[in-house]
Amino acid sequence: MAIASEQQTVDLREPSGWRRTKNQIATVGMWIAFVVMLVPLGFVLVTVIGKGASAITWQFLTNSNIPINVLPVNYGGVGPAVIGTLEITGFAALMAIPLGVLGGVYINEYGGNHVLARIINFFADVMTGVPSIIMGLFIYTIWVLHFGYSGLAGAFALGCLMLPIVIRSTYEMLRLVPDSLREASYALGATKARVTVTVVLPAALGGIVSGALLAVARAAGETAPLIFTILTTQSLNSNLFSGANTALSTLIFQNATQPYTGAQARAWGSALTLIAIAFILMIVARLVTARFARYDH
Amino acid sequence: MSIATRADSAIPAESASPLTKRRPFGDRSFQVLALASGLLVLIILVLIAVSMTQQSTTWFTTAGWSGVFSTDWDPAHNAFGALPFIYGTLITAAIAIIIAFPVSIGISLLLTEVVPRRFSRPIVYVIDLLAVVPSVVWGLWGILVLAPWLQGIYQSIASGLTGVPVLSTFFGGTGISGASFFTAGLILAVMITPIVTSLSREVIATVPAIDREGAYALGATRWEMIRGAVWPHSQAGVVGAVLLGLGRAMGETIAAALVIGSSPTITTHLFSTGYSMPSVIANQFGEATVGEFRAALIGMGVLLFVITIIINLSARAIVDRSVRRTQGA
Amino acid sequence: MEQQDQQVTAKLQVPQTTTAPVTPETEANKVFDAKNLSIYYGSFRAVTDVSLSIYQNEITAFIGPSGCGKTTVLRTLNRMNDLIPSARVDGDVHYRGASLYHKDVSPTAVRRRIGMVFQKPNPFPKSIYENVAYGPRINGLRKKGHLDEIVERSLRQAALWDEVKDRLNKSGLGLSGGQAQRLCIARTLAVEPDVVLMDEPCSALDPIATGRIEDLMHEIKSQYTIVIVTHNMQQATRVSDRTAFFSVLRNEKPGASDTRTGVLVEYGATQQIFEDPHDSRTQAYVTGRIG
């Protein structure tokens, strides 16, 4: 930071009185803002861990039957929901990540200054702000009404949610790859696709993977896209493509308003599981970013 | 003019190679694939608008504009007025941004002006942590822990404010509930803080260092420097960030659905139960099997879509222009 | 290159002396032949009416003050200007008799024969081995044994082998400036081009690294044709056989700017350009009065 310098006066002390106080108040205010943000975060984490930890057992996570709400928490488990979350989110990632990376490649490598590329870039950004409930309603109107509820429909909805996020983060990462690398590749006689696939994407890989993981973490926690697409089941449906399914997020949503302690305990346990999944993905994303060497030395 | 290179006498005839080659199939198809993936964004957006509008036309045609925007919501008697929900959406979003704005700005300034670069990492991690907590977990905590606790607090505030002219219209009233507009606004504020913070940081970071140094060189305190050098530059961009937060708050569904109280009332009493567009869609969709009920819910989805698109478009345009202006100058 | 691993062109063996260009100026020995070449970026004419010929197995230097089109002309020789959307070429450039800008010519094929080394070393963020193997790989060469051979040969040619032979798997980014540039040269040589274009290859390097690269140029001259853009007149006298002096149009002042049109002022044997320049502008530049 630059140093404050006094003009030709003898007094070199800090500005006195009101100016100084204002400055201090401002600084304190900023720190208070940070603390204010910490409070709910701490609160929620402590509560979830506190109430959820007691519910988590191996049986809780893997038992293939979600019992009816009145039963206490040590009956059955939420296995179907865990599997549902993993399967549905996994399939959504399988669709959205390749398409998203390719979309980002189009905008940065092929789009140049074309109007179409700028429009796509702009609307991809706008699309990241579309509420997730809209994605759920959308897939409901366009798929579920014709083909019924299924884990697949849920995956479509989550995929629509993830697509613009992956596109934007890929685009930002590709932008950072210096042009000199592309030039070197062209000069060796590579075609544009080759340049992109063999030099540019590998150079940006760390950032792209990290961005994709964060998108997956976001999707895993989403509820609204799923309530219109997967309905809910109490028992395991491992067939992604037909029949209603369930997931941790929808389970929590259902159980949150139940008066039964068993149901609520299951909700807390599922919440802890869900947060753990999201945190793990986030931590892995950070590790990936840190581990991949930057390409500018 | 021949395009083949002349064969050198030392080279065997077969390897005198032309410089031509048709553009390899792989190269072209990769480009097409990339383009198609990009277009998917536009296609999906258009499809969303078209298919959802289609499914909701029954509502608009049966209820007419007066029916759609009436305050009467009573599915059992075929009344599908959306006004209570529009009101609730706007109110909770307003509460959210009023609370989140100073907090987010404070944190952004903390990160850009106060904390040295190497210590800013932990703070950013905490913000990311905040962002990654799923909406439904916020809602769960909100309805089972926060709302009951707040109920008592609301009650004391309300009774303490009886008779006070302006404040009691907002914070007074009799139907006090922990699950209310205000609680929903509170939780939404927490949820939108990360994105408003990160976008504000983006904007504030584009303020040129020379401007900051200029203010310091004149003997300004940090706060004076912020007011004089940083704020004028980033004003517009921060407006954009706020708009973006607003849009987010409007669309945030599950947390709001759980803590808003689920009662379609229009009232200024923020501590009373209410409803919002995404909340009613989430909560009632299971019962809306056919006909106008479902069309009404999907129709509100359309309204929500349009509103958030407009807000996001404006927010992005404002932020982009502000960033361009500071950097271009 | 074809999907085979044999050389496309044979290298001529030409008897060498060190004082004057030795390649006879015959049609057969012309590698490049530019006639009335003008290069535009959009409507801005960056270079006007350049005519010169580059001869086999020589080192030709482009010198001149900043902003007079030397690099632009260089990049025209391997169609790297194509990467700039608004770039347009007027006039003709022939490469061994073939028109380089004919509509059927594939830039990729051109670049496999005419390689380029850049001003700032730009190794890929891959291992040293993979950097050098990159070119042959994209030309279809996959056999490990063969690749090993090519990598070693290219690194030896670039005078880098001894320094890196024990750490071929380490990242190319970990090399010093001079080493990195030699790696880039090895990478270029690995595809066995006909011509090597060099755009101020030593300007980011210290004098010792510069000297090593100049030695390298002399060593590989017998197998390649080299065109080098350089700001350093001494370098031009040290390495080149022929020198082309560029400046800006007569009624403009030279200097770093992107609104001046470049022009070829004089082209001839290096000895002649520096000891007996014909044009007054050449004389002013080489004696240090301008530029």
PDB file of C-alpha atoms in Angstrom, chain B residues 103-192:
ATOM      1  CA  VAL B 103     -22.271  -7.219   4.835  1.00  0.00           C
ATOM      2  CA  SER B 104     -21.043  -8.104   1.366  1.00  0.00           C
ATOM      3  CA  ILE B 105     -19.551  -4.695   0.689  1.00  0.00           C
ATOM      4  CA  GLY B 106     -17.859  -4.789   4.064  1.00  0.00           C
ATOM      5  CA  ILE B 107     -16.298  -8.149   3.343  1.00  0.00           C
ATOM      6  CA  SER B 108     -15.246  -7.163  -0.169  1.00  0.00           C
ATOM      7  CA  LEU B 109     -13.565  -4.036   1.083  1.00  0.00           C
ATOM      8  CA  LEU B 110     -11.969  -6.047   3.838  1.00  0.00           C
ATOM      9  CA  LEU B 111     -10.458  -8.347   1.269  1.00  0.00           C
ATOM     10  CA  THR B 112      -9.380  -5.746  -1.230  1.00  0.00           C
ATOM     11  CA  GLU B 113      -8.210  -2.940   1.025  1.00  0.00           C
ATOM     12  CA  VAL B 114      -7.495  -4.161   4.497  1.00  0.00           C
ATOM     13  CA  VAL B 115      -6.257  -7.699   4.560  1.00  0.00           C
ATOM     14  CA  PRO B 116      -2.858  -8.405   2.963  1.00  0.00           C
ATOM     15  CA  ARG B 117      -2.956 -10.753   0.028  1.00  0.00           C
ATOM     16  CA  ARG B 118      -1.595 -13.842   1.753  1.00  0.00           C
ATOM     17  CA  PHE B 119      -4.115 -13.695   4.561  1.00  0.00           C
ATOM     18  CA  SER B 120      -7.067 -13.241   2.295  1.00  0.00           C
ATOM     19  CA  ARG B 121      -7.110 -16.936   1.404  1.00  0.00           C
ATOM     20  CA  PRO B 122      -8.723 -18.162   4.615  1.00  0.00           C
ATOM     21  CA  ILE B 123     -11.430 -15.527   4.352  1.00  0.00           C
ATOM     22  CA  VAL B 124     -12.164 -16.537   0.780  1.00  0.00           C
ATOM     23  CA  TYR B 125     -12.324 -20.162   1.864  1.00  0.00           C
ATOM     24  CA  VAL B 126     -14.889 -19.285   4.488  1.00  0.00           C
ATOM     25  CA  ILE B 127     -16.986 -17.486   1.892  1.00  0.00           C
ATOM     26  CA  ASP B 128     -16.792 -20.546  -0.331  1.00  0.00           C
ATOM     27  CA  LEU B 129     -17.827 -22.689   2.587  1.00  0.00           C
ATOM     28  CA  LEU B 130     -20.848 -20.498   3.016  1.00  0.00           C
ATOM     29  CA  ALA B 131     -21.696 -20.900  -0.639  1.00  0.00           C
ATOM     30  CA  VAL B 132     -21.462 -24.636  -0.728  1.00  0.00           C
ATOM     31  CA  VAL B 133     -23.979 -25.341   2.035  1.00  0.00           C
ATOM     32  CA  PRO B 134     -27.017 -26.653   0.155  1.00  0.00           C
ATOM     33  CA  SER B 135     -30.182 -24.616   0.155  1.00  0.00           C
ATOM     34  CA  VAL B 136     -32.192 -27.404   1.731  1.00  0.00           C
ATOM     35  CA  VAL B 137     -29.825 -27.577   4.697  1.00  0.00           C
ATOM     36  CA  TRP B 138     -30.278 -23.859   5.293  1.00  0.00           C
ATOM     37  CA  GLY B 139     -34.014 -24.478   5.154  1.00  0.00           C
ATOM     38  CA  LEU B 140     -33.853 -27.408   7.527  1.00  0.00           C
ATOM     39  CA  TRP B 141     -31.860 -25.444  10.046  1.00  0.00           C
ATOM     40  CA  GLY B 142     -34.075 -22.454   9.451  1.00  0.00           C
ATOM     41  CA  ILE B 143     -37.355 -24.165  10.217  1.00  0.00           C
ATOM     42  CA  LEU B 144     -36.192 -26.453  12.996  1.00  0.00           C
ATOM     43  CA  VAL B 145     -33.734 -24.212  14.803  1.00  0.00           C
ATOM     44  CA  LEU B 146     -33.803 -20.595  13.719  1.00  0.00           C
ATOM     45  CA  ALA B 147     -37.529 -20.005  13.394  1.00  0.00           C
ATOM     46  CA  PRO B 148     -38.491 -21.268  16.824  1.00  0.00           C
ATOM     47  CA  TRP B 149     -35.701 -19.242  18.366  1.00  0.00           C
ATOM     48  CA  LEU B 150     -36.644 -16.109  16.467  1.00  0.00           C
ATOM     49  CA  GLN B 151     -40.284 -16.415  17.376  1.00  0.00           C
ATOM     50  CA  GLY B 152     -39.609 -15.278  20.879  1.00  0.00           C
ATOM     51  CA  ILE B 153     -37.421 -12.430  19.705  1.00  0.00           C
ATOM     52  CA  TYR B 154     -39.978 -11.266  17.179  1.00  0.00           C
ATOM     53  CA  GLN B 155     -42.627 -11.353  19.845  1.00  0.00           C
ATOM     54  CA  SER B 156     -40.642  -9.118  22.163  1.00  0.00           C
ATOM     55  CA  ILE B 157     -39.852  -6.666  19.391  1.00  0.00           C
ATOM     56  CA  ALA B 158     -43.448  -6.533  18.274  1.00  0.00           C
ATOM     57  CA  SER B 159     -44.866  -5.935  21.710  1.00  0.00           C
ATOM     58  CA  GLY B 160     -42.157  -3.420  22.438  1.00  0.00           C
ATOM     59  CA  LEU B 161     -43.053  -1.490  19.316  1.00  0.00           C
ATOM     60  CA  THR B 162     -46.818  -1.305  19.812  1.00  0.00           C
ATOM     61  CA  GLY B 163     -47.975   2.114  19.014  1.00  0.00           C
ATOM     62  CA  VAL B 164     -44.704   3.315  17.485  1.00  0.00           C
ATOM     63  CA  PRO B 165     -45.802   4.902  14.181  1.00  0.00           C
ATOM     64  CA  VAL B 166     -43.599   3.679  11.309  1.00  0.00           C
ATOM     65  CA  LEU B 167     -41.768   0.783  12.858  1.00  0.00           C
ATOM     66  CA  SER B 168     -44.821  -1.088  14.042  1.00  0.00           C
ATOM     67  CA  THR B 169     -46.207  -1.338  10.539  1.00  0.00           C
ATOM     68  CA  PHE B 170     -43.189  -3.384   9.664  1.00  0.00           C
ATOM     69  CA  PHE B 171     -42.189  -4.994  12.881  1.00  0.00           C
ATOM     70  CA  GLY B 172     -45.395  -5.039  14.826  1.00  0.00           C
ATOM     71  CA  GLY B 173     -48.657  -6.827  14.335  1.00  0.00           C
ATOM     72  CA  THR B 174     -50.273  -9.760  16.012  1.00  0.00           C
ATOM     73  CA  GLY B 175     -49.751 -12.853  13.880  1.00  0.00           C
ATOM     74  CA  ILE B 176     -46.125 -13.258  14.850  1.00  0.00           C
ATOM     75  CA  SER B 177     -44.435 -16.353  13.582  1.00  0.00           C
ATOM     76  CA  GLY B 178     -40.917 -17.607  13.518  1.00  0.00           C
ATOM     77  CA  ALA B 179     -41.561 -18.755   9.989  1.00  0.00           C
ATOM     78  CA  SER B 180     -42.215 -15.453   8.313  1.00  0.00           C
ATOM     79  CA  PHE B 181     -41.200 -12.998   5.630  1.00  0.00           C
ATOM     80  CA  PHE B 182     -38.390 -11.711   7.768  1.00  0.00           C
ATOM     81  CA  THR B 183     -36.917 -15.097   8.584  1.00  0.00           C
ATOM     82  CA  ALA B 184     -37.002 -16.009   4.925  1.00  0.00           C
ATOM     83  CA  GLY B 185     -35.322 -12.727   4.077  1.00  0.00           C
ATOM     84  CA  LEU B 186     -32.689 -13.405   6.699  1.00  0.00           C
ATOM     85  CA  ILE B 187     -31.794 -16.809   5.349  1.00  0.00           C
ATOM     86  CA  LEU B 188     -31.830 -15.538   1.789  1.00  0.00           C
ATOM     87  CA  ALA B 189     -29.438 -12.798   2.864  1.00  0.00           C
ATOM     88  CA  VAL B 190     -27.002 -15.380   4.157  1.00  0.00           C
ATOM     89  CA  MET B 191     -27.293 -17.340   0.934  1.00  0.00           C
ATOM     90  CA  ILE B 192     -26.710 -14.472  -1.439  1.00  0.00           C
TER      91      ILE B 192
END
